[in-house]
Amino acid sequence: MLGNRYEDQDCSIARALEVIGERWSLMIVRDALFGVRRFSDFEVHLDIPKAVLSQRLSGLIKAGVLERTPDPDHKGRFLYTLTDTGLALWPVVHSLARWGRQFCDPGTANRDYTHALCGTELDLHAGCPKCGVTPPPQDVIALRRAHAKQPRTDRVSEILRDDRRLLEPV
Amino acid sequence: MLGNRYEDQDCSIARALEVIGERWSLMIVRDALFGVRRFSDFEVHLDIPKAVLSQRLSGLIKAGVLERTPDPDHKGRFLYTLTDTGLALWPVVHSLARWGRQFCDPGTANRDYTHALCGTELDLHAGCPKCGVTPPPQDVIALRRAHAKQPRTDRVSEILRDDRRLLEPV
């Protein structure tokens, strides 16, 4: 078995991968950037076993990427939201999305990311070329650019299908 | 067992992670950006079993991230170098390194990345704030900023310890 540590690799990239390199972790961060906050919503959207999801959420909380607060609408349940450390992963997620869009399967659904204040598409590095700033995720609109051939039909996918501002709660 | 596909996730981030999300894959891309090209050099620097390294290199070649050419200095051996698709992962690796440096273990060795033409440190998004361009990796100098407490002593680590231009062959 390969572990999830890179103990002998003394490098900040290795440290970052120990936090978010495990399978599904970055997909959870992606969903959180798109406003998913509830365990049941991550579960239905990611289609992963409860135990795996639970373990990943705990790991991300322990690493300071997510925080867990009581869900005001469901007694005994929780909301999982990105901390400042987690929000700082936006450039990582954005650069991966752009690379995937450019070089991986062209039949995949994908999005344009635009600056909410001026509507300009972000550049490769998540900057707004018109305003000369790098907007934080809450100032980014994700526009559906290409649709999936066989779209998912779970309720979270239906909500996320439309154009939406990042971090807007599902 | 969790596989390495995200078949039901219709999203360019999922596609990207299928290519580079597997354990060690992004560490191989990192090493390739730092000029590592030989199987034996990846092996000694990453400390991973030959079989795992071999499988990851094959996967990255199949995905178009690396290419394999005969090693002119060692008959029967090969050089593994980044294709244009692989070089386009630089913003992903850079953003991970910056995030790891800022938020993960502060005791880890890490580097500053500067623009070779003017010496200015790159911003969070791998751009040169002075020149207003985003330098390709061959125009980036990696400066050792913090040293490891217990540095690795393999020959590749010794070579990579100093300041160096990205893609300069080891």
PDB file of C-alpha atoms in Angstrom, chain B:
ATOM      1  CA  MET B   1     -10.213  -0.106  -3.419  1.00  0.00           C
ATOM      2  CA  LEU B   2     -10.660   3.362  -4.823  1.00  0.00           C
ATOM      3  CA  GLY B   3      -9.764   3.566  -8.515  1.00  0.00           C
ATOM      4  CA  ASN B   4      -8.058   6.464 -10.197  1.00  0.00           C
ATOM      5  CA  ARG B   5     -11.006   7.513 -12.347  1.00  0.00           C
ATOM      6  CA  TYR B   6     -13.815   9.931 -11.596  1.00  0.00           C
ATOM      7  CA  GLU B   7     -16.109   8.569 -14.282  1.00  0.00           C
ATOM      8  CA  ASP B   8     -19.309  10.072 -12.988  1.00  0.00           C
ATOM      9  CA  GLN B   9     -17.836  13.512 -12.379  1.00  0.00           C
ATOM     10  CA  ASP B  10     -18.357  15.450 -15.550  1.00  0.00           C
ATOM     11  CA  CYS B  11     -15.904  18.277 -15.038  1.00  0.00           C
ATOM     12  CA  SER B  12     -12.526  19.343 -16.387  1.00  0.00           C
ATOM     13  CA  ILE B  13     -11.044  19.269 -12.855  1.00  0.00           C
ATOM     14  CA  ALA B  14     -11.937  15.592 -12.570  1.00  0.00           C
ATOM     15  CA  ARG B  15     -10.349  14.897 -15.962  1.00  0.00           C
ATOM     16  CA  ALA B  16      -7.159  16.697 -14.910  1.00  0.00           C
ATOM     17  CA  LEU B  17      -6.996  14.725 -11.665  1.00  0.00           C
ATOM     18  CA  GLU B  18      -7.359  11.460 -13.559  1.00  0.00           C
ATOM     19  CA  VAL B  19      -4.105  12.338 -15.334  1.00  0.00           C
ATOM     20  CA  ILE B  20      -2.051  13.845 -12.523  1.00  0.00           C
ATOM     21  CA  GLY B  21      -3.988  13.107  -9.336  1.00  0.00           C
ATOM     22  CA  GLU B  22      -2.504   9.709  -8.678  1.00  0.00           C
ATOM     23  CA  ARG B  23      -0.012   9.441  -5.858  1.00  0.00           C
ATOM     24  CA  TRP B  24       3.524  10.458  -7.016  1.00  0.00           C
ATOM     25  CA  SER B  25       2.445  11.682 -10.452  1.00  0.00           C
ATOM     26  CA  LEU B  26       2.698  15.363  -9.602  1.00  0.00           C
ATOM     27  CA  MET B  27       6.003  14.766  -7.773  1.00  0.00           C
ATOM     28  CA  ILE B  28       7.337  13.314 -11.029  1.00  0.00           C
ATOM     29  CA  VAL B  29       6.124  16.396 -12.913  1.00  0.00           C
ATOM     30  CA  ARG B  30       7.810  18.568 -10.268  1.00  0.00           C
ATOM     31  CA  ASP B  31      11.083  16.697 -10.713  1.00  0.00           C
ATOM     32  CA  ALA B  32      10.815  16.978 -14.500  1.00  0.00           C
ATOM     33  CA  LEU B  33      10.344  20.748 -14.148  1.00  0.00           C
ATOM     34  CA  PHE B  34      13.543  20.772 -12.090  1.00  0.00           C
ATOM     35  CA  GLY B  35      15.410  19.012 -14.890  1.00  0.00           C
ATOM     36  CA  VAL B  36      15.287  15.366 -13.792  1.00  0.00           C
ATOM     37  CA  ARG B  37      15.131  13.213 -16.927  1.00  0.00           C
ATOM     38  CA  ARG B  38      16.494   9.724 -16.170  1.00  0.00           C
ATOM     39  CA  PHE B  39      14.655   6.777 -14.619  1.00  0.00           C
ATOM     40  CA  SER B  40      17.490   6.216 -12.131  1.00  0.00           C
ATOM     41  CA  ASP B  41      17.456   9.893 -11.126  1.00  0.00           C
ATOM     42  CA  PHE B  42      13.690   9.920 -10.504  1.00  0.00           C
ATOM     43  CA  GLU B  43      14.112   6.677  -8.568  1.00  0.00           C
ATOM     44  CA  VAL B  44      16.886   7.871  -6.261  1.00  0.00           C
ATOM     45  CA  HIS B  45      15.265  11.245  -5.675  1.00  0.00           C
ATOM     46  CA  LEU B  46      11.700  10.051  -5.096  1.00  0.00           C
ATOM     47  CA  ASP B  47      12.606   6.857  -3.224  1.00  0.00           C
ATOM     48  CA  ILE B  48       9.768   4.870  -4.715  1.00  0.00           C
ATOM     49  CA  PRO B  49       9.665   1.267  -5.925  1.00  0.00           C
ATOM     50  CA  LYS B  50      10.771   0.768  -9.543  1.00  0.00           C
ATOM     51  CA  ALA B  51       7.387  -0.754 -10.418  1.00  0.00           C
ATOM     52  CA  VAL B  52       5.448   2.276  -9.179  1.00  0.00           C
ATOM     53  CA  LEU B  53       7.779   4.707 -10.943  1.00  0.00           C
ATOM     54  CA  SER B  54       7.576   2.709 -14.149  1.00  0.00           C
ATOM     55  CA  GLN B  55       3.783   2.623 -14.018  1.00  0.00           C
ATOM     56  CA  ARG B  56       3.524   6.368 -13.337  1.00  0.00           C
ATOM     57  CA  LEU B  57       5.964   7.280 -16.128  1.00  0.00           C
ATOM     58  CA  SER B  58       4.006   5.112 -18.576  1.00  0.00           C
ATOM     59  CA  GLY B  59       0.745   6.723 -17.492  1.00  0.00           C
ATOM     60  CA  LEU B  60       2.157  10.223 -17.936  1.00  0.00           C
ATOM     61  CA  ILE B  61       3.500   9.308 -21.387  1.00  0.00           C
ATOM     62  CA  LYS B  62       0.138   7.830 -22.399  1.00  0.00           C
ATOM     63  CA  ALA B  63      -1.584  11.007 -21.203  1.00  0.00           C
ATOM     64  CA  GLY B  64       0.788  13.138 -23.289  1.00  0.00           C
ATOM     65  CA  VAL B  65       2.443  14.829 -20.300  1.00  0.00           C
ATOM     66  CA  LEU B  66       5.898  13.249 -20.755  1.00  0.00           C
ATOM     67  CA  GLU B  67       7.737  11.951 -23.783  1.00  0.00           C
ATOM     68  CA  ARG B  68      10.406   9.272 -23.854  1.00  0.00           C
ATOM     69  CA  THR B  69      13.461   9.523 -26.118  1.00  0.00           C
ATOM     70  CA  PRO B  70      16.671   7.449 -26.298  1.00  0.00           C
ATOM     71  CA  ASP B  71      19.363   8.644 -23.882  1.00  0.00           C
ATOM     72  CA  PRO B  72      22.375   9.566 -26.063  1.00  0.00           C
ATOM     73  CA  ASP B  73      24.754   8.912 -23.152  1.00  0.00           C
ATOM     74  CA  HIS B  74      23.430   5.497 -22.111  1.00  0.00           C
ATOM     75  CA  LYS B  75      22.605   3.039 -24.861  1.00  0.00           C
ATOM     76  CA  GLY B  76      19.314   1.250 -24.187  1.00  0.00           C
ATOM     77  CA  ARG B  77      18.141   3.814 -21.651  1.00  0.00           C
ATOM     78  CA  PHE B  78      15.761   6.726 -22.040  1.00  0.00           C
ATOM     79  CA  LEU B  79      15.187  10.363 -21.186  1.00  0.00           C
ATOM     80  CA  TYR B  80      11.776  11.467 -19.913  1.00  0.00           C
ATOM     81  CA  THR B  81      10.945  15.086 -20.646  1.00  0.00           C
ATOM     82  CA  LEU B  82       7.836  17.253 -20.426  1.00  0.00           C
ATOM     83  CA  THR B  83       5.788  17.821 -23.578  1.00  0.00           C
ATOM     84  CA  ASP B  84       4.012  21.134 -24.163  1.00  0.00           C
ATOM     85  CA  THR B  85       1.017  19.600 -22.353  1.00  0.00           C
ATOM     86  CA  GLY B  86       3.299  18.763 -19.425  1.00  0.00           C
ATOM     87  CA  LEU B  87       4.960  22.192 -19.411  1.00  0.00           C
ATOM     88  CA  ALA B  88       1.479  23.705 -19.188  1.00  0.00           C
ATOM     89  CA  LEU B  89       1.229  22.152 -15.708  1.00  0.00           C
ATOM     90  CA  TRP B  90       3.703  24.734 -14.397  1.00  0.00           C
ATOM     91  CA  PRO B  91       0.939  27.047 -13.073  1.00  0.00           C
ATOM     92  CA  VAL B  92      -0.591  24.089 -11.217  1.00  0.00           C
ATOM     93  CA  VAL B  93       2.736  23.093  -9.636  1.00  0.00           C
ATOM     94  CA  HIS B  94       3.588  26.724  -8.833  1.00  0.00           C
ATOM     95  CA  SER B  95       0.237  27.403  -7.152  1.00  0.00           C
ATOM     96  CA  LEU B  96       0.578  24.210  -5.095  1.00  0.00           C
ATOM     97  CA  ALA B  97       4.105  25.165  -4.031  1.00  0.00           C
ATOM     98  CA  ARG B  98       2.977  28.634  -2.988  1.00  0.00           C
ATOM     99  CA  TRP B  99       0.003  27.288  -1.065  1.00  0.00           C
ATOM    100  CA  GLY B 100       2.167  24.673   0.658  1.00  0.00           C
ATOM    101  CA  ARG B 101       4.747  27.307   1.561  1.00  0.00           C
ATOM    102  CA  GLN B 102       2.117  29.609   3.029  1.00  0.00           C
ATOM    103  CA  PHE B 103      -0.124  27.176   4.858  1.00  0.00           C
ATOM    104  CA  CYS B 104       1.655  23.882   5.496  1.00  0.00           C
ATOM    105  CA  ASP B 105       4.564  22.918   7.734  1.00  0.00           C
ATOM    106  CA  PRO B 106       6.739  26.032   8.073  1.00  0.00           C
ATOM    107  CA  GLY B 107       9.806  23.875   8.762  1.00  0.00           C
ATOM    108  CA  THR B 108       9.887  22.537   5.218  1.00  0.00           C
ATOM    109  CA  ALA B 109      12.497  23.597   2.707  1.00  0.00           C
ATOM    110  CA  ASN B 110      11.014  25.825   0.052  1.00  0.00           C
ATOM    111  CA  ARG B 111      11.940  28.174  -2.738  1.00  0.00           C
ATOM    112  CA  ASP B 112      11.293  31.546  -4.220  1.00  0.00           C
ATOM    113  CA  TYR B 113      10.531  31.586  -7.919  1.00  0.00           C
ATOM    114  CA  THR B 114      11.878  34.561  -9.818  1.00  0.00           C
ATOM    115  CA  HIS B 115      11.806  35.804 -13.406  1.00  0.00           C
ATOM    116  CA  ALA B 116      15.198  35.020 -14.977  1.00  0.00           C
ATOM    117  CA  LEU B 117      15.167  38.187 -17.105  1.00  0.00           C
ATOM    118  CA  CYS B 118      14.684  40.706 -14.290  1.00  0.00           C
ATOM    119  CA  GLY B 119      15.100  38.849 -10.982  1.00  0.00           C
ATOM    120  CA  THR B 120      11.645  39.804  -9.698  1.00  0.00           C
ATOM    121  CA  GLU B 121       9.810  37.276  -7.552  1.00  0.00           C
ATOM    122  CA  LEU B 122       6.780  35.778  -9.283  1.00  0.00           C
ATOM    123  CA  ASP B 123       3.383  36.625  -7.853  1.00  0.00           C
ATOM    124  CA  LEU B 124       0.911  34.092  -6.484  1.00  0.00           C
ATOM    125  CA  HIS B 125      -0.204  33.306 -10.023  1.00  0.00           C
ATOM    126  CA  ALA B 126       3.277  32.758 -11.492  1.00  0.00           C
ATOM    127  CA  GLY B 127       3.286  36.159 -13.182  1.00  0.00           C
ATOM    128  CA  CYS B 128       6.159  38.657 -13.121  1.00  0.00           C
ATOM    129  CA  PRO B 129       4.711  41.852 -11.618  1.00  0.00           C
ATOM    130  CA  LYS B 130       7.549  43.966 -13.058  1.00  0.00           C
ATOM    131  CA  CYS B 131       7.396  42.783 -16.672  1.00  0.00           C
ATOM    132  CA  GLY B 132       3.677  42.030 -16.757  1.00  0.00           C
ATOM    133  CA  VAL B 133       4.223  38.598 -18.301  1.00  0.00           C
ATOM    134  CA  THR B 134       3.861  35.046 -17.083  1.00  0.00           C
ATOM    135  CA  PRO B 135       7.270  33.526 -17.784  1.00  0.00           C
ATOM    136  CA  PRO B 136       7.414  29.971 -19.130  1.00  0.00           C
ATOM    137  CA  PRO B 137       9.278  27.577 -16.791  1.00  0.00           C
ATOM    138  CA  GLN B 138      12.542  27.870 -18.741  1.00  0.00           C
ATOM    139  CA  ASP B 139      12.582  31.572 -17.783  1.00  0.00           C
ATOM    140  CA  VAL B 140      12.084  30.876 -14.087  1.00  0.00           C
ATOM    141  CA  ILE B 141      14.841  30.633 -11.484  1.00  0.00           C
ATOM    142  CA  ALA B 142      14.125  28.613  -8.350  1.00  0.00           C
ATOM    143  CA  LEU B 143      16.006  30.109  -5.401  1.00  0.00           C
ATOM    144  CA  ARG B 144      16.416  28.072  -2.248  1.00  0.00           C
ATOM    145  CA  ARG B 145      14.677  30.097   0.438  1.00  0.00           C
ATOM    146  CA  ALA B 146      14.620  27.815   3.464  1.00  0.00           C
ATOM    147  CA  HIS B 147      16.766  24.767   4.000  1.00  0.00           C
ATOM    148  CA  ALA B 148      15.630  21.406   5.282  1.00  0.00           C
ATOM    149  CA  LYS B 149      16.513  20.457   8.829  1.00  0.00           C
ATOM    150  CA  GLN B 150      17.668  17.026   7.736  1.00  0.00           C
ATOM    151  CA  PRO B 151      18.519  17.406   4.068  1.00  0.00           C
ATOM    152  CA  ARG B 152      18.450  14.396   1.753  1.00  0.00           C
ATOM    153  CA  THR B 153      21.865  13.221   0.650  1.00  0.00           C
ATOM    154  CA  ASP B 154      21.160  11.409  -2.610  1.00  0.00           C
ATOM    155  CA  ARG B 155      23.042  12.736  -5.646  1.00  0.00           C
ATOM    156  CA  VAL B 156      19.977  14.301  -7.277  1.00  0.00           C
ATOM    157  CA  SER B 157      19.061  16.173  -4.083  1.00  0.00           C
ATOM    158  CA  GLU B 158      22.637  17.478  -3.914  1.00  0.00           C
ATOM    159  CA  ILE B 159      22.362  18.848  -7.445  1.00  0.00           C
ATOM    160  CA  LEU B 160      18.912  20.341  -6.887  1.00  0.00           C
ATOM    161  CA  ARG B 161      19.941  21.970  -3.618  1.00  0.00           C
ATOM    162  CA  ASP B 162      21.385  25.079  -5.247  1.00  0.00           C
ATOM    163  CA  ASP B 163      19.542  27.851  -7.006  1.00  0.00           C
ATOM    164  CA  ARG B 164      18.735  26.697 -10.505  1.00  0.00           C
ATOM    165  CA  ARG B 165      16.859  27.515 -13.660  1.00  0.00           C
ATOM    166  CA  LEU B 166      13.847  25.291 -14.249  1.00  0.00           C
ATOM    167  CA  LEU B 167      14.236  22.624 -16.969  1.00  0.00           C
ATOM    168  CA  GLU B 168      18.042  22.827 -16.816  1.00  0.00           C
ATOM    169  CA  PRO B 169      18.997  19.135 -17.189  1.00  0.00           C
ATOM    170  CA  VAL B 170      20.269  17.366 -14.072  1.00  0.00           C
TER     171      VAL B 170
END
